[in-house]
């Protein structure tokens, strides 16, 4: 999330300067492409996490559920920006 905060600050600092905005847009497209390329790894991680949660002892289930939920939330946040 630190990286997202940096990006947000950088966007705000660009103001109405067309050159800065164009450069920022190009960088944003690059970042979106990199994130899209990681979708398969995210999906696989979620499948493994679900299997692990199903096979884990009951005492670990809560922690695994929380971790999977946090990962899902962060992925949604990153992929929606």
PDB file of N, CA and C in Angstrom:
ATOM      1  N   UNK A   1       0.823  -1.199   0.000  1.00  0.00           N
ATOM      2  CA  UNK A   1       0.000   0.000   0.000  1.00  0.00           C
ATOM      3  C   UNK A   1       0.865   1.260   0.000  1.00  0.00           C
ATOM      4  N   UNK A   2       2.104   1.133   0.432  1.00  0.00           N
ATOM      5  CA  UNK A   2       3.010   2.280   0.419  1.00  0.00           C
ATOM      6  C   UNK A   2       3.206   2.774  -1.009  1.00  0.00           C
ATOM      7  N   UNK A   3       3.349   1.838  -1.933  1.00  0.00           N
ATOM      8  CA  UNK A   3       3.529   2.195  -3.342  1.00  0.00           C
ATOM      9  C   UNK A   3       2.297   2.927  -3.868  1.00  0.00           C
ATOM     10  N   UNK A   4       1.109   2.490  -3.478  1.00  0.00           N
ATOM     11  CA  UNK A   4      -0.125   3.159  -3.911  1.00  0.00           C
ATOM     12  C   UNK A   4      -0.183   4.587  -3.394  1.00  0.00           C
ATOM     13  N   UNK A   5       0.261   4.791  -2.156  1.00  0.00           N
ATOM     14  CA  UNK A   5       0.291   6.141  -1.590  1.00  0.00           C
ATOM     15  C   UNK A   5       1.263   7.034  -2.362  1.00  0.00           C
ATOM     16  N   UNK A   6       2.411   6.471  -2.740  1.00  0.00           N
ATOM     17  CA  UNK A   6       3.391   7.229  -3.527  1.00  0.00           C
ATOM     18  C   UNK A   6       2.818   7.626  -4.886  1.00  0.00           C
ATOM     19  N   UNK A   7       2.130   6.706  -5.518  1.00  0.00           N
ATOM     20  CA  UNK A   7       1.535   6.973  -6.834  1.00  0.00           C
ATOM     21  C   UNK A   7       0.465   8.050  -6.724  1.00  0.00           C
ATOM     22  N   UNK A   8      -0.360   7.955  -5.697  1.00  0.00           N
ATOM     23  CA  UNK A   8      -1.412   8.952  -5.495  1.00  0.00           C
ATOM     24  C   UNK A   8      -0.812  10.341  -5.298  1.00  0.00           C
ATOM     25  N   UNK A   9       0.255  10.433  -4.510  1.00  0.00           N
ATOM     26  CA  UNK A   9       0.921  11.720  -4.282  1.00  0.00           C
ATOM     27  C   UNK A   9       1.532  12.246  -5.578  1.00  0.00           C
ATOM     28  N   UNK A  10       2.101  11.358  -6.369  1.00  0.00           N
ATOM     29  CA  UNK A  10       2.707  11.755  -7.638  1.00  0.00           C
ATOM     30  C   UNK A  10       1.655  12.289  -8.611  1.00  0.00           C
ATOM     31  N   UNK A  11       0.505  11.656  -8.640  1.00  0.00           N
ATOM     32  CA  UNK A  11      -0.584  12.110  -9.507  1.00  0.00           C
ATOM     33  C   UNK A  11      -1.047  13.496  -9.083  1.00  0.00           C
ATOM     34  N   UNK A  12      -1.209  13.682  -7.795  1.00  0.00           N
ATOM     35  CA  UNK A  12      -1.647  14.985  -7.278  1.00  0.00           C
ATOM     36  C   UNK A  12      -0.624  16.070  -7.608  1.00  0.00           C
ATOM     37  N   UNK A  13       0.652  15.715  -7.588  1.00  0.00           N
ATOM     38  CA  UNK A  13       1.714  16.676  -7.870  1.00  0.00           C
ATOM     39  C   UNK A  13       1.816  17.051  -9.345  1.00  0.00           C
ATOM     40  N   UNK A  14       1.228  16.254 -10.221  1.00  0.00           N
ATOM     41  CA  UNK A  14       1.316  16.522 -11.659  1.00  0.00           C
ATOM     42  C   UNK A  14       0.486  17.741 -12.048  1.00  0.00           C
ATOM     43  N   UNK A  15      -0.540  18.037 -11.277  1.00  0.00           N
ATOM     44  CA  UNK A  15      -1.385  19.197 -11.567  1.00  0.00           C
ATOM     45  C   UNK A  15      -1.983  19.116 -12.962  1.00  0.00           C
ATOM     46  N   UNK A  16      -1.895  20.215 -13.697  1.00  0.00           N
ATOM     47  CA  UNK A  16      -2.451  20.267 -15.051  1.00  0.00           C
ATOM     48  C   UNK A  16      -1.366  20.280 -16.124  1.00  0.00           C
ATOM     49  N   UNK A  17      -0.142  19.956 -15.752  1.00  0.00           N
ATOM     50  CA  UNK A  17       0.971  19.942 -16.698  1.00  0.00           C
ATOM     51  C   UNK A  17       0.799  18.763 -17.659  1.00  0.00           C
ATOM     52  N   UNK A  18       0.523  19.047 -18.943  1.00  0.00           N
ATOM     53  CA  UNK A  18       0.259  17.975 -19.905  1.00  0.00           C
ATOM     54  C   UNK A  18       1.422  16.997 -20.073  1.00  0.00           C
ATOM     55  N   UNK A  19       2.637  17.477 -19.987  1.00  0.00           N
ATOM     56  CA  UNK A  19       3.792  16.590 -20.149  1.00  0.00           C
ATOM     57  C   UNK A  19       3.878  15.613 -18.984  1.00  0.00           C
ATOM     58  N   UNK A  20       3.708  16.119 -17.764  1.00  0.00           N
ATOM     59  CA  UNK A  20       3.741  15.260 -16.582  1.00  0.00           C
ATOM     60  C   UNK A  20       2.581  14.274 -16.604  1.00  0.00           C
ATOM     61  N   UNK A  21       1.409  14.760 -17.022  1.00  0.00           N
ATOM     62  CA  UNK A  21       0.229  13.881 -17.066  1.00  0.00           C
ATOM     63  C   UNK A  21       0.406  12.775 -18.105  1.00  0.00           C
ATOM     64  N   UNK A  22       0.985  13.107 -19.245  1.00  0.00           N
ATOM     65  CA  UNK A  22       1.212  12.122 -20.300  1.00  0.00           C
ATOM     66  C   UNK A  22       2.203  11.054 -19.823  1.00  0.00           C
ATOM     67  N   UNK A  23       3.267  11.508 -19.167  1.00  0.00           N
ATOM     68  CA  UNK A  23       4.259  10.560 -18.637  1.00  0.00           C
ATOM     69  C   UNK A  23       3.636   9.673 -17.571  1.00  0.00           C
ATOM     70  N   UNK A  24       2.806  10.273 -16.727  1.00  0.00           N
ATOM     71  CA  UNK A  24       2.142   9.514 -15.665  1.00  0.00           C
ATOM     72  C   UNK A  24       1.175   8.485 -16.243  1.00  0.00           C
ATOM     73  N   UNK A  25       0.470   8.870 -17.304  1.00  0.00           N
ATOM     74  CA  UNK A  25      -0.455   7.955 -17.963  1.00  0.00           C
ATOM     75  C   UNK A  25       0.290   6.761 -18.563  1.00  0.00           C
ATOM     76  N   UNK A  26       1.419   7.032 -19.194  1.00  0.00           N
ATOM     77  CA  UNK A  26       2.220   5.948 -19.770  1.00  0.00           C
ATOM     78  C   UNK A  26       2.697   4.997 -18.672  1.00  0.00           C
ATOM     79  N   UNK A  27       3.148   5.560 -17.564  1.00  0.00           N
ATOM     80  CA  UNK A  27       3.604   4.735 -16.445  1.00  0.00           C
ATOM     81  C   UNK A  27       2.441   3.925 -15.862  1.00  0.00           C
ATOM     82  N   UNK A  28       1.269   4.542 -15.805  1.00  0.00           N
ATOM     83  CA  UNK A  28       0.081   3.853 -15.283  1.00  0.00           C
ATOM     84  C   UNK A  28      -0.278   2.655 -16.171  1.00  0.00           C
ATOM     85  N   UNK A  29      -0.244   2.852 -17.471  1.00  0.00           N
ATOM     86  CA  UNK A  29      -0.551   1.757 -18.398  1.00  0.00           C
ATOM     87  C   UNK A  29       0.444   0.611 -18.240  1.00  0.00           C
ATOM     88  N   UNK A  30       1.705   0.964 -18.046  1.00  0.00           N
ATOM     89  CA  UNK A  30       2.751  -0.026 -17.828  1.00  0.00           C
ATOM     90  C   UNK A  30       2.475  -0.830 -16.554  1.00  0.00           C
ATOM     91  N   UNK A  31       2.104  -0.113 -15.508  1.00  0.00           N
ATOM     92  CA  UNK A  31       1.809  -0.754 -14.225  1.00  0.00           C
ATOM     93  C   UNK A  31       0.593  -1.663 -14.340  1.00  0.00           C
ATOM     94  N   UNK A  32      -0.444  -1.199 -15.012  1.00  0.00           N
ATOM     95  CA  UNK A  32      -1.658  -2.013 -15.195  1.00  0.00           C
ATOM     96  C   UNK A  32      -1.343  -3.289 -15.964  1.00  0.00           C
ATOM     97  N   UNK A  33      -0.478  -3.184 -16.957  1.00  0.00           N
ATOM     98  CA  UNK A  33      -0.088  -4.354 -17.745  1.00  0.00           C
ATOM     99  C   UNK A  33       0.658  -5.355 -16.861  1.00  0.00           C
ATOM    100  N   UNK A  34       1.566  -4.844 -16.025  1.00  0.00           N
ATOM    101  CA  UNK A  34       2.322  -5.713 -15.120  1.00  0.00           C
ATOM    102  C   UNK A  34       1.394  -6.409 -14.122  1.00  0.00           C
ATOM    103  N   UNK A  35       0.409  -5.681 -13.623  1.00  0.00           N
ATOM    104  CA  UNK A  35      -0.554  -6.269 -12.692  1.00  0.00           C
ATOM    105  C   UNK A  35      -1.374  -7.350 -13.384  1.00  0.00           C
ATOM    106  N   UNK A  36      -1.818  -7.078 -14.599  1.00  0.00           N
ATOM    107  CA  UNK A  36      -2.613  -8.050 -15.353  1.00  0.00           C
ATOM    108  C   UNK A  36      -1.819  -9.338 -15.595  1.00  0.00           C
ATOM    109  N   UNK A  37      -0.522  -9.199 -15.790  1.00  0.00           N
ATOM    110  CA  UNK A  37       0.315 -10.383 -16.012  1.00  0.00           C
ATOM    111  C   UNK A  37       0.435 -11.237 -14.756  1.00  0.00           C
ATOM    112  N   UNK A  38       0.171 -10.664 -13.608  1.00  0.00           N
ATOM    113  CA  UNK A  38       0.253 -11.391 -12.333  1.00  0.00           C
ATOM    114  C   UNK A  38      -1.066 -12.051 -11.940  1.00  0.00           C
ATOM    115  N   UNK A  39      -2.121 -11.856 -12.729  1.00  0.00           N
ATOM    116  CA  UNK A  39      -3.439 -12.397 -12.398  1.00  0.00           C
ATOM    117  C   UNK A  39      -3.400 -13.913 -12.224  1.00  0.00           C
ATOM    118  N   UNK A  40      -2.692 -14.610 -13.089  1.00  0.00           N
ATOM    119  CA  UNK A  40      -2.599 -16.065 -12.992  1.00  0.00           C
ATOM    120  C   UNK A  40      -1.953 -16.511 -11.690  1.00  0.00           C
ATOM    121  N   UNK A  41      -0.899 -15.825 -11.289  1.00  0.00           N
ATOM    122  CA  UNK A  41      -0.228 -16.161 -10.030  1.00  0.00           C
ATOM    123  C   UNK A  41      -1.156 -15.903  -8.846  1.00  0.00           C
ATOM    124  N   UNK A  42      -1.899 -14.804  -8.914  1.00  0.00           N
ATOM    125  CA  UNK A  42      -2.868 -14.499  -7.848  1.00  0.00           C
ATOM    126  C   UNK A  42      -3.926 -15.599  -7.772  1.00  0.00           C
ATOM    127  N   UNK A  43      -4.477 -15.982  -8.915  1.00  0.00           N
ATOM    128  CA  UNK A  43      -5.515 -17.022  -8.938  1.00  0.00           C
ATOM    129  C   UNK A  43      -4.991 -18.335  -8.360  1.00  0.00           C
ATOM    130  N   UNK A  44      -3.776 -18.705  -8.744  1.00  0.00           N
ATOM    131  CA  UNK A  44      -3.176 -19.935  -8.233  1.00  0.00           C
ATOM    132  C   UNK A  44      -2.959 -19.853  -6.719  1.00  0.00           C
ATOM    133  N   UNK A  45      -2.495 -18.715  -6.255  1.00  0.00           N
ATOM    134  CA  UNK A  45      -2.282 -18.516  -4.824  1.00  0.00           C
ATOM    135  C   UNK A  45      -3.592 -18.649  -4.058  1.00  0.00           C
ATOM    136  N   UNK A  46      -4.654 -18.101  -4.605  1.00  0.00           N
ATOM    137  CA  UNK A  46      -5.956 -18.199  -3.942  1.00  0.00           C
ATOM    138  C   UNK A  46      -6.446 -19.651  -3.903  1.00  0.00           C
ATOM    139  N   UNK A  47      -6.228 -20.394  -4.969  1.00  0.00           N
ATOM    140  CA  UNK A  47      -6.628 -21.811  -4.983  1.00  0.00           C
ATOM    141  C   UNK A  47      -5.842 -22.604  -3.932  1.00  0.00           C
ATOM    142  N   UNK A  48      -4.534 -22.367  -3.879  1.00  0.00           N
ATOM    143  CA  UNK A  48      -3.696 -23.061  -2.903  1.00  0.00           C
ATOM    144  C   UNK A  48      -4.110 -22.665  -1.481  1.00  0.00           C
ATOM    145  N   UNK A  49      -4.390 -21.389  -1.279  1.00  0.00           N
ATOM    146  CA  UNK A  49      -4.829 -20.928   0.031  1.00  0.00           C
ATOM    147  C   UNK A  49      -6.121 -21.587   0.469  1.00  0.00           C
ATOM    148  N   UNK A  50      -7.047 -21.722  -0.461  1.00  0.00           N
ATOM    149  CA  UNK A  50      -8.326 -22.369  -0.144  1.00  0.00           C
ATOM    150  C   UNK A  50      -8.112 -23.836   0.228  1.00  0.00           C
ATOM    151  N   UNK A  51      -7.277 -24.523  -0.545  1.00  0.00           N
ATOM    152  CA  UNK A  51      -6.980 -25.926  -0.249  1.00  0.00           C
ATOM    153  C   UNK A  51      -6.290 -26.064   1.098  1.00  0.00           C
ATOM    154  N   UNK A  52      -5.343 -25.172   1.351  1.00  0.00           N
ATOM    155  CA  UNK A  52      -4.631 -25.195   2.625  1.00  0.00           C
ATOM    156  C   UNK A  52      -5.593 -24.969   3.788  1.00  0.00           C
ATOM    157  N   UNK A  53      -6.500 -24.007   3.627  1.00  0.00           N
ATOM    158  CA  UNK A  53      -7.478 -23.716   4.680  1.00  0.00           C
ATOM    159  C   UNK A  53      -8.373 -24.931   4.939  1.00  0.00           C
ATOM    160  N   UNK A  54      -8.766 -25.612   3.874  1.00  0.00           N
ATOM    161  CA  UNK A  54      -9.644 -26.776   4.019  1.00  0.00           C
ATOM    162  C   UNK A  54      -8.948 -27.941   4.729  1.00  0.00           C
ATOM    163  N   UNK A  55      -7.634 -28.062   4.543  1.00  0.00           N
ATOM    164  CA  UNK A  55      -6.889 -29.184   5.117  1.00  0.00           C
ATOM    165  C   UNK A  55      -6.214 -28.848   6.441  1.00  0.00           C
ATOM    166  N   UNK A  56      -6.206 -27.599   6.810  1.00  0.00           N
ATOM    167  CA  UNK A  56      -5.507 -27.166   8.020  1.00  0.00           C
ATOM    168  C   UNK A  56      -6.283 -27.563   9.271  1.00  0.00           C
ATOM    169  N   UNK A  57      -5.571 -27.649  10.374  1.00  0.00           N
ATOM    170  CA  UNK A  57      -6.259 -27.895  11.650  1.00  0.00           C
ATOM    171  C   UNK A  57      -7.216 -26.736  11.948  1.00  0.00           C
ATOM    172  N   UNK A  58      -8.257 -27.027  12.681  1.00  0.00           N
ATOM    173  CA  UNK A  58      -9.260 -26.011  13.015  1.00  0.00           C
ATOM    174  C   UNK A  58      -8.630 -24.793  13.683  1.00  0.00           C
ATOM    175  N   UNK A  59      -7.587 -24.999  14.452  1.00  0.00           N
ATOM    176  CA  UNK A  59      -6.949 -23.880  15.160  1.00  0.00           C
ATOM    177  C   UNK A  59      -6.290 -22.885  14.186  1.00  0.00           C
ATOM    178  N   UNK A  60      -5.924 -23.328  13.001  1.00  0.00           N
ATOM    179  CA  UNK A  60      -5.282 -22.453  12.016  1.00  0.00           C
ATOM    180  C   UNK A  60      -6.270 -21.848  11.023  1.00  0.00           C
ATOM    181  N   UNK A  61      -7.471 -22.374  10.993  1.00  0.00           N
ATOM    182  CA  UNK A  61      -8.451 -21.963   9.991  1.00  0.00           C
ATOM    183  C   UNK A  61      -8.755 -20.464  10.038  1.00  0.00           C
ATOM    184  N   UNK A  62      -8.917 -19.923  11.208  1.00  0.00           N
ATOM    185  CA  UNK A  62      -9.252 -18.509  11.363  1.00  0.00           C
ATOM    186  C   UNK A  62      -8.154 -17.610  10.795  1.00  0.00           C
ATOM    187  N   UNK A  63      -6.900 -17.918  11.129  1.00  0.00           N
ATOM    188  CA  UNK A  63      -5.762 -17.119  10.650  1.00  0.00           C
ATOM    189  C   UNK A  63      -5.654 -17.206   9.128  1.00  0.00           C
ATOM    190  N   UNK A  64      -5.819 -18.403   8.586  1.00  0.00           N
ATOM    191  CA  UNK A  64      -5.749 -18.570   7.130  1.00  0.00           C
ATOM    192  C   UNK A  64      -6.875 -17.816   6.434  1.00  0.00           C
ATOM    193  N   UNK A  65      -8.056 -17.869   7.008  1.00  0.00           N
ATOM    194  CA  UNK A  65      -9.204 -17.169   6.439  1.00  0.00           C
ATOM    195  C   UNK A  65      -8.945 -15.654   6.406  1.00  0.00           C
ATOM    196  N   UNK A  66      -8.385 -15.134   7.500  1.00  0.00           N
ATOM    197  CA  UNK A  66      -8.060 -13.708   7.585  1.00  0.00           C
ATOM    198  C   UNK A  66      -7.004 -13.324   6.556  1.00  0.00           C
ATOM    199  N   UNK A  67      -5.968 -14.137   6.429  1.00  0.00           N
ATOM    200  CA  UNK A  67      -4.884 -13.859   5.488  1.00  0.00           C
ATOM    201  C   UNK A  67      -5.393 -13.882   4.045  1.00  0.00           C
ATOM    202  N   UNK A  68      -6.211 -14.847   3.718  1.00  0.00           N
ATOM    203  CA  UNK A  68      -6.776 -14.941   2.373  1.00  0.00           C
ATOM    204  C   UNK A  68      -7.663 -13.730   2.087  1.00  0.00           C
ATOM    205  N   UNK A  69      -8.433 -13.337   3.082  1.00  0.00           N
ATOM    206  CA  UNK A  69      -9.305 -12.171   2.927  1.00  0.00           C
ATOM    207  C   UNK A  69      -8.487 -10.895   2.700  1.00  0.00           C
ATOM    208  N   UNK A  70      -7.409 -10.741   3.453  1.00  0.00           N
ATOM    209  CA  UNK A  70      -6.535  -9.571   3.277  1.00  0.00           C
ATOM    210  C   UNK A  70      -5.910  -9.550   1.888  1.00  0.00           C
ATOM    211  N   UNK A  71      -5.468 -10.709   1.424  1.00  0.00           N
ATOM    212  CA  UNK A  71      -4.888 -10.800   0.083  1.00  0.00           C
ATOM    213  C   UNK A  71      -5.912 -10.414  -0.972  1.00  0.00           C
ATOM    214  N   UNK A  72      -7.138 -10.892  -0.822  1.00  0.00           N
ATOM    215  CA  UNK A  72      -8.210 -10.575  -1.768  1.00  0.00           C
ATOM    216  C   UNK A  72      -8.484  -9.065  -1.794  1.00  0.00           C
ATOM    217  N   UNK A  73      -8.539  -8.453  -0.621  1.00  0.00           N
ATOM    218  CA  UNK A  73      -8.789  -7.010  -0.529  1.00  0.00           C
ATOM    219  C   UNK A  73      -7.663  -6.204  -1.172  1.00  0.00           C
ATOM    220  N   UNK A  74      -6.419  -6.578  -0.885  1.00  0.00           N
ATOM    221  CA  UNK A  74      -5.278  -5.864  -1.465  1.00  0.00           C
ATOM    222  C   UNK A  74      -5.235  -6.017  -2.985  1.00  0.00           C
ATOM    223  N   UNK A  75      -5.526  -7.231  -3.471  1.00  0.00           N
ATOM    224  CA  UNK A  75      -5.532  -7.443  -4.914  1.00  0.00           C
ATOM    225  C   UNK A  75      -6.614  -6.591  -5.568  1.00  0.00           C
ATOM    226  N   UNK A  76      -7.775  -6.533  -4.963  1.00  0.00           N
ATOM    227  CA  UNK A  76      -8.860  -5.701  -5.497  1.00  0.00           C
ATOM    228  C   UNK A  76      -8.456  -4.238  -5.525  1.00  0.00           C
ATOM    229  N   UNK A  77      -7.812  -3.793  -4.470  1.00  0.00           N
ATOM    230  CA  UNK A  77      -7.367  -2.401  -4.390  1.00  0.00           C
ATOM    231  C   UNK A  77      -6.338  -2.090  -5.482  1.00  0.00           C
ATOM    232  N   UNK A  78      -5.355  -2.951  -5.629  1.00  0.00           N
ATOM    233  CA  UNK A  78      -4.289  -2.731  -6.605  1.00  0.00           C
ATOM    234  C   UNK A  78      -4.824  -2.822  -8.039  1.00  0.00           C
ATOM    235  N   UNK A  79      -5.634  -3.814  -8.311  1.00  0.00           N
ATOM    236  CA  UNK A  79      -6.084  -4.022  -9.686  1.00  0.00           C
ATOM    237  C   UNK A  79      -7.169  -3.029 -10.109  1.00  0.00           C
ATOM    238  N   UNK A  80      -7.779  -2.328  -9.151  1.00  0.00           N
ATOM    239  CA  UNK A  80      -8.823  -1.364  -9.521  1.00  0.00           C
ATOM    240  C   UNK A  80      -8.288   0.034  -9.771  1.00  0.00           C
ATOM    241  N   UNK A  81      -7.058   0.297  -9.373  1.00  0.00           N
ATOM    242  CA  UNK A  81      -6.504   1.658  -9.546  1.00  0.00           C
ATOM    243  C   UNK A  81      -5.863   1.827 -10.893  1.00  0.00           C
TER     244      UNK A  81
END
